[in-house]
Amino acid sequence: MRIRKISEVIGLKVFTDSGDSFGEVEEANLHENKIDGWRIRVGGSVMSLIGGARGVIIPHQFVKAISDVFIINKSALPNPDSGIEEVPGDLM
């Protein structure tokens, strides 16, 4: 196993374990000198799943591999079939 510096990981392309493009690593979140999560700048079709946000925080436990690309578990993504519907503004 090769140990990588965080500076080498910043900017890597992020893919899900099913091969879908997700975005690019922007920064690492540290807690007590350990990596707690990763801020990912989202790109492509994934933006529609997260409501147009430009980035997300992925907990480190969802990272499957880091090499030439960054691979995350697909379960880290929001589920579009979750059944949660947006309430119209006039009903609030």
mmCIF file of N, CA and C in Angstrom:
data_model
loop_
_atom_site.group_PDB
_atom_site.id
_atom_site.type_symbol
_atom_site.label_atom_id
_atom_site.label_comp_id
_atom_site.label_asym_id
_atom_site.label_seq_id
_atom_site.Cartn_x
_atom_site.Cartn_y
_atom_site.Cartn_z
ATOM 1 N N MET A 1 0.838 -1.165 0.000
ATOM 2 C CA MET A 1 0.000 0.000 0.000
ATOM 3 C C MET A 1 0.890 1.237 0.000
ATOM 4 N N ARG A 2 0.581 2.171 -0.895
ATOM 5 C CA ARG A 2 1.339 3.405 -0.992
ATOM 6 C C ARG A 2 0.630 4.495 -0.204
ATOM 7 N N ILE A 3 1.347 5.169 0.652
ATOM 8 C CA ILE A 3 0.800 6.276 1.420
ATOM 9 C C ILE A 3 0.880 7.529 0.563
ATOM 10 N N ARG A 4 -0.220 8.285 0.508
ATOM 11 C CA ARG A 4 -0.267 9.498 -0.297
ATOM 12 C C ARG A 4 -0.419 10.712 0.601
ATOM 13 N N LYS A 5 0.156 11.810 0.167
ATOM 14 C CA LYS A 5 -0.038 13.077 0.852
ATOM 15 C C LYS A 5 -1.390 13.646 0.433
ATOM 16 N N ILE A 6 -2.008 14.402 1.327
ATOM 17 C CA ILE A 6 -3.288 15.023 0.996
ATOM 18 C C ILE A 6 -3.134 15.940 -0.211
ATOM 19 N N SER A 7 -2.010 16.624 -0.304
ATOM 20 C CA SER A 7 -1.799 17.532 -1.437
ATOM 21 C C SER A 7 -1.796 16.789 -2.775
ATOM 22 N N GLU A 8 -1.483 15.497 -2.777
ATOM 23 C CA GLU A 8 -1.512 14.702 -3.999
ATOM 24 C C GLU A 8 -2.931 14.295 -4.375
ATOM 25 N N VAL A 9 -3.837 14.291 -3.403
ATOM 26 C CA VAL A 9 -5.215 13.858 -3.627
ATOM 27 C C VAL A 9 -6.096 15.019 -4.108
ATOM 28 N N ILE A 10 -5.759 16.232 -3.682
ATOM 29 C CA ILE A 10 -6.544 17.398 -4.084
ATOM 30 C C ILE A 10 -6.494 17.524 -5.605
ATOM 31 N N GLY A 11 -7.671 17.664 -6.206
ATOM 32 C CA GLY A 11 -7.761 17.799 -7.655
ATOM 33 C C GLY A 11 -8.028 16.506 -8.396
ATOM 34 N N LEU A 12 -7.995 15.362 -7.692
ATOM 35 C CA LEU A 12 -8.277 14.092 -8.366
ATOM 36 C C LEU A 12 -9.736 14.019 -8.797
ATOM 37 N N LYS A 13 -9.991 13.353 -9.899
ATOM 38 C CA LYS A 13 -11.348 13.108 -10.369
ATOM 39 C C LYS A 13 -11.995 12.075 -9.449
ATOM 40 N N VAL A 14 -13.276 12.286 -9.149
ATOM 41 C CA VAL A 14 -14.025 11.395 -8.254
ATOM 42 C C VAL A 14 -15.050 10.622 -9.066
ATOM 43 N N PHE A 15 -15.087 9.300 -8.847
ATOM 44 C CA PHE A 15 -16.043 8.411 -9.494
ATOM 45 C C PHE A 15 -16.731 7.565 -8.434
ATOM 46 N N THR A 16 -17.959 7.117 -8.734
ATOM 47 C CA THR A 16 -18.628 6.181 -7.844
ATOM 48 C C THR A 16 -18.112 4.781 -8.155
ATOM 49 N N ASP A 17 -18.407 3.838 -7.257
ATOM 50 C CA ASP A 17 -17.952 2.468 -7.481
ATOM 51 C C ASP A 17 -18.668 1.800 -8.649
ATOM 52 N N SER A 18 -19.725 2.433 -9.172
ATOM 53 C CA SER A 18 -20.392 1.900 -10.360
ATOM 54 C C SER A 18 -19.868 2.547 -11.644
ATOM 55 N N GLY A 19 -18.870 3.452 -11.519
ATOM 56 C CA GLY A 19 -18.225 4.038 -12.686
ATOM 57 C C GLY A 19 -18.754 5.385 -13.120
ATOM 58 N N ASP A 20 -19.707 5.960 -12.370
ATOM 59 C CA ASP A 20 -20.263 7.264 -12.727
ATOM 60 C C ASP A 20 -19.330 8.378 -12.272
ATOM 61 N N SER A 21 -19.170 9.377 -13.114
ATOM 62 C CA SER A 21 -18.360 10.538 -12.756
ATOM 63 C C SER A 21 -19.110 11.344 -11.700
ATOM 64 N N PHE A 22 -18.405 11.804 -10.670
ATOM 65 C CA PHE A 22 -19.047 12.522 -9.575
ATOM 66 C C PHE A 22 -18.530 13.946 -9.434
ATOM 67 N N GLY A 23 -17.240 14.155 -9.621
ATOM 68 C CA GLY A 23 -16.694 15.499 -9.478
ATOM 69 C C GLY A 23 -15.198 15.489 -9.274
ATOM 70 N N GLU A 24 -14.725 16.378 -8.393
ATOM 71 C CA GLU A 24 -13.294 16.554 -8.161
ATOM 72 C C GLU A 24 -13.057 16.883 -6.684
ATOM 73 N N VAL A 25 -11.998 16.329 -6.113
ATOM 74 C CA VAL A 25 -11.669 16.570 -4.707
ATOM 75 C C VAL A 25 -11.184 18.003 -4.538
ATOM 76 N N GLU A 26 -11.813 18.746 -3.604
ATOM 77 C CA GLU A 26 -11.402 20.124 -3.320
ATOM 78 C C GLU A 26 -10.527 20.210 -2.080
ATOM 79 N N GLU A 27 -10.915 19.509 -1.011
ATOM 80 C CA GLU A 27 -10.115 19.566 0.219
ATOM 81 C C GLU A 27 -10.479 18.426 1.152
ATOM 82 N N ALA A 28 -9.621 18.210 2.121
ATOM 83 C CA ALA A 28 -9.851 17.201 3.158
ATOM 84 C C ALA A 28 -10.257 17.904 4.450
ATOM 85 N N ASN A 29 -11.209 17.314 5.165
ATOM 86 C CA ASN A 29 -11.604 17.810 6.478
ATOM 87 C C ASN A 29 -10.921 16.947 7.528
ATOM 88 N N LEU A 30 -10.179 17.584 8.412
ATOM 89 C CA LEU A 30 -9.441 16.857 9.448
ATOM 90 C C LEU A 30 -10.104 17.045 10.802
ATOM 91 N N HIS A 31 -10.047 15.990 11.623
ATOM 92 C CA HIS A 31 -10.531 16.040 12.992
ATOM 93 C C HIS A 31 -9.572 15.222 13.839
ATOM 94 N N GLU A 32 -8.965 15.868 14.813
ATOM 95 C CA GLU A 32 -7.991 15.211 15.695
ATOM 96 C C GLU A 32 -6.898 14.493 14.895
ATOM 97 N N ASN A 33 -6.372 15.201 13.893
ATOM 98 C CA ASN A 33 -5.255 14.729 13.086
ATOM 99 C C ASN A 33 -5.579 13.499 12.232
ATOM 100 N N LYS A 34 -6.860 13.271 11.958
ATOM 101 C CA LYS A 34 -7.289 12.188 11.073
ATOM 102 C C LYS A 34 -8.267 12.762 10.057
ATOM 103 N N ILE A 35 -8.313 12.133 8.895
ATOM 104 C CA ILE A 35 -9.247 12.585 7.861
ATOM 105 C C ILE A 35 -10.655 12.172 8.263
ATOM 106 N N ASP A 36 -11.534 13.172 8.355
ATOM 107 C CA ASP A 36 -12.922 12.943 8.737
ATOM 108 C C ASP A 36 -13.824 12.888 7.506
ATOM 109 N N GLY A 37 -13.522 13.691 6.501
ATOM 110 C CA GLY A 37 -14.346 13.734 5.300
ATOM 111 C C GLY A 37 -13.628 14.461 4.180
ATOM 112 N N TRP A 38 -14.262 14.466 3.025
ATOM 113 C CA TRP A 38 -13.697 15.087 1.827
ATOM 114 C C TRP A 38 -14.717 16.015 1.208
ATOM 115 N N ARG A 39 -14.303 17.219 0.851
ATOM 116 C CA ARG A 39 -15.194 18.133 0.141
ATOM 117 C C ARG A 39 -14.988 17.899 -1.341
ATOM 118 N N ILE A 40 -16.081 17.568 -2.010
ATOM 119 C CA ILE A 40 -16.050 17.236 -3.432
ATOM 120 C C ILE A 40 -16.806 18.303 -4.206
ATOM 121 N N ARG A 41 -16.175 18.885 -5.231
ATOM 122 C CA ARG A 41 -16.853 19.801 -6.141
ATOM 123 C C ARG A 41 -17.585 18.928 -7.147
ATOM 124 N N VAL A 42 -18.897 19.007 -7.132
ATOM 125 C CA VAL A 42 -19.744 18.140 -7.943
ATOM 126 C C VAL A 42 -19.811 18.656 -9.370
ATOM 127 N N GLY A 43 -19.863 17.726 -10.302
ATOM 128 C CA GLY A 43 -19.975 18.086 -11.703
ATOM 129 C C GLY A 43 -20.900 17.142 -12.436
ATOM 130 N N GLY A 44 -21.305 17.549 -13.593
ATOM 131 C CA GLY A 44 -22.112 16.695 -14.465
ATOM 132 C C GLY A 44 -23.534 16.492 -13.987
ATOM 133 N N SER A 45 -24.065 15.302 -14.241
ATOM 134 C CA SER A 45 -25.463 15.007 -13.945
ATOM 135 C C SER A 45 -25.753 14.860 -12.457
ATOM 136 N N VAL A 46 -24.732 14.751 -11.640
ATOM 137 C CA VAL A 46 -24.929 14.577 -10.202
ATOM 138 C C VAL A 46 -25.504 15.846 -9.571
ATOM 139 N N MET A 47 -25.265 17.001 -10.166
ATOM 140 C CA MET A 47 -25.760 18.265 -9.617
ATOM 141 C C MET A 47 -27.272 18.257 -9.462
ATOM 142 N N SER A 48 -27.980 17.590 -10.372
ATOM 143 C CA SER A 48 -29.439 17.541 -10.262
ATOM 144 C C SER A 48 -29.892 16.707 -9.077
ATOM 145 N N LEU A 49 -29.093 15.734 -8.665
ATOM 146 C CA LEU A 49 -29.440 14.896 -7.514
ATOM 147 C C LEU A 49 -29.313 15.631 -6.191
ATOM 148 N N ILE A 50 -28.442 16.619 -6.137
ATOM 149 C CA ILE A 50 -28.201 17.305 -4.867
ATOM 150 C C ILE A 50 -28.778 18.708 -4.857
ATOM 151 N N GLY A 51 -29.722 18.973 -5.723
ATOM 152 C CA GLY A 51 -30.432 20.242 -5.706
ATOM 153 C C GLY A 51 -29.640 21.435 -6.195
ATOM 154 N N GLY A 52 -28.690 21.222 -7.076
ATOM 155 C CA GLY A 52 -27.954 22.334 -7.650
ATOM 156 C C GLY A 52 -26.777 22.818 -6.825
ATOM 157 N N ALA A 53 -26.486 22.188 -5.693
ATOM 158 C CA ALA A 53 -25.327 22.586 -4.887
ATOM 159 C C ALA A 53 -24.053 22.324 -5.681
ATOM 160 N N ARG A 54 -23.029 23.133 -5.419
ATOM 161 C CA ARG A 54 -21.774 22.978 -6.162
ATOM 162 C C ARG A 54 -20.834 21.979 -5.513
ATOM 163 N N GLY A 55 -21.114 21.575 -4.288
ATOM 164 C CA GLY A 55 -20.232 20.635 -3.622
ATOM 165 C C GLY A 55 -20.918 19.904 -2.496
ATOM 166 N N VAL A 56 -20.293 18.816 -2.072
ATOM 167 C CA VAL A 56 -20.794 18.009 -0.959
ATOM 168 C C VAL A 56 -19.625 17.564 -0.098
ATOM 169 N N ILE A 57 -19.936 17.193 1.129
ATOM 170 C CA ILE A 57 -18.944 16.585 2.011
ATOM 171 C C ILE A 57 -19.227 15.090 2.057
ATOM 172 N N ILE A 58 -18.242 14.294 1.698
ATOM 173 C CA ILE A 58 -18.357 12.839 1.738
ATOM 174 C C ILE A 58 -17.555 12.334 2.936
ATOM 175 N N PRO A 59 -18.190 11.652 3.896
ATOM 176 C CA PRO A 59 -17.426 11.088 5.017
ATOM 177 C C PRO A 59 -16.373 10.099 4.503
ATOM 178 N N HIS A 60 -15.247 10.054 5.181
ATOM 179 C CA HIS A 60 -14.140 9.204 4.735
ATOM 180 C C HIS A 60 -14.530 7.728 4.682
ATOM 181 N N GLN A 61 -15.490 7.311 5.480
ATOM 182 C CA GLN A 61 -15.901 5.906 5.485
ATOM 183 C C GLN A 61 -16.501 5.467 4.150
ATOM 184 N N PHE A 62 -16.944 6.408 3.312
ATOM 185 C CA PHE A 62 -17.507 6.077 2.005
ATOM 186 C C PHE A 62 -16.458 6.014 0.901
ATOM 187 N N VAL A 63 -15.213 6.292 1.214
ATOM 188 C CA VAL A 63 -14.137 6.219 0.227
ATOM 189 C C VAL A 63 -13.695 4.772 0.091
ATOM 190 N N LYS A 64 -13.721 4.275 -1.151
ATOM 191 C CA LYS A 64 -13.321 2.886 -1.387
ATOM 192 C C LYS A 64 -11.866 2.769 -1.802
ATOM 193 N N ALA A 65 -11.375 3.745 -2.596
ATOM 194 C CA ALA A 65 -9.997 3.672 -3.075
ATOM 195 C C ALA A 65 -9.509 5.051 -3.492
ATOM 196 N N ILE A 66 -8.200 5.260 -3.304
ATOM 197 C CA ILE A 66 -7.552 6.483 -3.768
ATOM 198 C C ILE A 66 -6.290 6.059 -4.502
ATOM 199 N N SER A 67 -6.238 6.382 -5.785
ATOM 200 C CA SER A 67 -5.059 6.084 -6.593
ATOM 201 C C SER A 67 -4.952 7.178 -7.643
ATOM 202 N N ASP A 68 -5.042 6.818 -8.922
ATOM 203 C CA ASP A 68 -5.042 7.821 -9.986
ATOM 204 C C ASP A 68 -6.371 8.567 -10.009
ATOM 205 N N VAL A 69 -7.412 7.928 -9.476
ATOM 206 C CA VAL A 69 -8.731 8.540 -9.302
ATOM 207 C C VAL A 69 -9.200 8.243 -7.890
ATOM 208 N N PHE A 70 -10.244 8.925 -7.487
ATOM 209 C CA PHE A 70 -10.820 8.819 -6.149
ATOM 210 C C PHE A 70 -12.153 8.098 -6.313
ATOM 211 N N ILE A 71 -12.340 6.962 -5.651
ATOM 212 C CA ILE A 71 -13.559 6.169 -5.823
ATOM 213 C C ILE A 71 -14.343 6.161 -4.520
ATOM 214 N N ILE A 72 -15.637 6.538 -4.635
ATOM 215 C CA ILE A 72 -16.507 6.545 -3.464
ATOM 216 C C ILE A 72 -17.625 5.529 -3.639
ATOM 217 N N ASN A 73 -18.203 5.111 -2.525
ATOM 218 C CA ASN A 73 -19.318 4.184 -2.522
ATOM 219 C C ASN A 73 -20.556 4.901 -3.042
ATOM 220 N N LYS A 74 -21.297 4.273 -3.921
ATOM 221 C CA LYS A 74 -22.491 4.899 -4.502
ATOM 222 C C LYS A 74 -23.540 5.202 -3.440
ATOM 223 N N SER A 75 -23.532 4.507 -2.318
ATOM 224 C CA SER A 75 -24.511 4.770 -1.259
ATOM 225 C C SER A 75 -24.279 6.126 -0.590
ATOM 226 N N ALA A 76 -23.167 6.783 -0.881
ATOM 227 C CA ALA A 76 -22.915 8.124 -0.353
ATOM 228 C C ALA A 76 -23.754 9.170 -1.073
ATOM 229 N N LEU A 77 -24.294 8.820 -2.240
ATOM 230 C CA LEU A 77 -25.097 9.751 -3.024
ATOM 231 C C LEU A 77 -26.523 9.794 -2.509
ATOM 232 N N PRO A 78 -27.184 10.946 -2.642
ATOM 233 C CA PRO A 78 -28.603 10.997 -2.294
ATOM 234 C C PRO A 78 -29.404 10.141 -3.257
ATOM 235 N N ASN A 79 -30.429 9.492 -2.756
ATOM 236 C CA ASN A 79 -31.251 8.593 -3.560
ATOM 237 C C ASN A 79 -32.409 9.369 -4.183
ATOM 238 N N PRO A 80 -32.476 9.473 -5.527
ATOM 239 C CA PRO A 80 -33.568 10.219 -6.154
ATOM 240 C C PRO A 80 -34.926 9.543 -5.983
ATOM 241 N N ASP A 81 -34.947 8.261 -5.657
ATOM 242 C CA ASP A 81 -36.194 7.519 -5.473
ATOM 243 C C ASP A 81 -36.580 7.396 -4.007
ATOM 244 N N SER A 82 -36.098 8.318 -3.184
ATOM 245 C CA SER A 82 -36.331 8.209 -1.741
ATOM 246 C C SER A 82 -37.770 8.496 -1.352
ATOM 247 N N GLY A 83 -38.566 9.023 -2.283
ATOM 248 C CA GLY A 83 -39.954 9.313 -1.973
ATOM 249 C C GLY A 83 -40.159 10.655 -1.307
ATOM 250 N N ILE A 84 -39.102 11.395 -1.077
ATOM 251 C CA ILE A 84 -39.219 12.717 -0.476
ATOM 252 C C ILE A 84 -39.582 13.697 -1.583
ATOM 253 N N GLU A 85 -40.684 14.401 -1.378
ATOM 254 C CA GLU A 85 -41.130 15.361 -2.373
ATOM 255 C C GLU A 85 -41.004 16.768 -1.815
ATOM 256 N N GLU A 86 -40.762 17.712 -2.702
ATOM 257 C CA GLU A 86 -40.663 19.110 -2.296
ATOM 258 C C GLU A 86 -42.070 19.674 -2.102
ATOM 259 N N VAL A 87 -42.264 20.400 -1.020
ATOM 260 C CA VAL A 87 -43.565 21.002 -0.729
ATOM 261 C C VAL A 87 -43.680 22.309 -1.510
ATOM 262 N N PRO A 88 -44.774 22.490 -2.258
ATOM 263 C CA PRO A 88 -44.943 23.763 -2.982
ATOM 264 C C PRO A 88 -44.958 24.943 -2.043
ATOM 265 N N GLY A 89 -44.412 26.078 -2.495
ATOM 266 C CA GLY A 89 -44.275 27.270 -1.659
ATOM 267 C C GLY A 89 -45.603 27.812 -1.155
ATOM 268 N N ASP A 90 -46.706 27.656 -1.912
ATOM 269 C CA ASP A 90 -47.982 28.213 -1.470
ATOM 270 C C ASP A 90 -48.643 27.398 -0.351
ATOM 271 N N LEU A 91 -48.116 26.196 -0.075
ATOM 272 C CA LEU A 91 -48.656 25.372 1.013
ATOM 273 C C LEU A 91 -47.935 25.599 2.330
ATOM 274 N N MET A 92 -46.869 26.377 2.330
ATOM 275 C CA MET A 92 -46.092 26.603 3.546
ATOM 276 C C MET A 92 -46.660 27.711 4.366
#
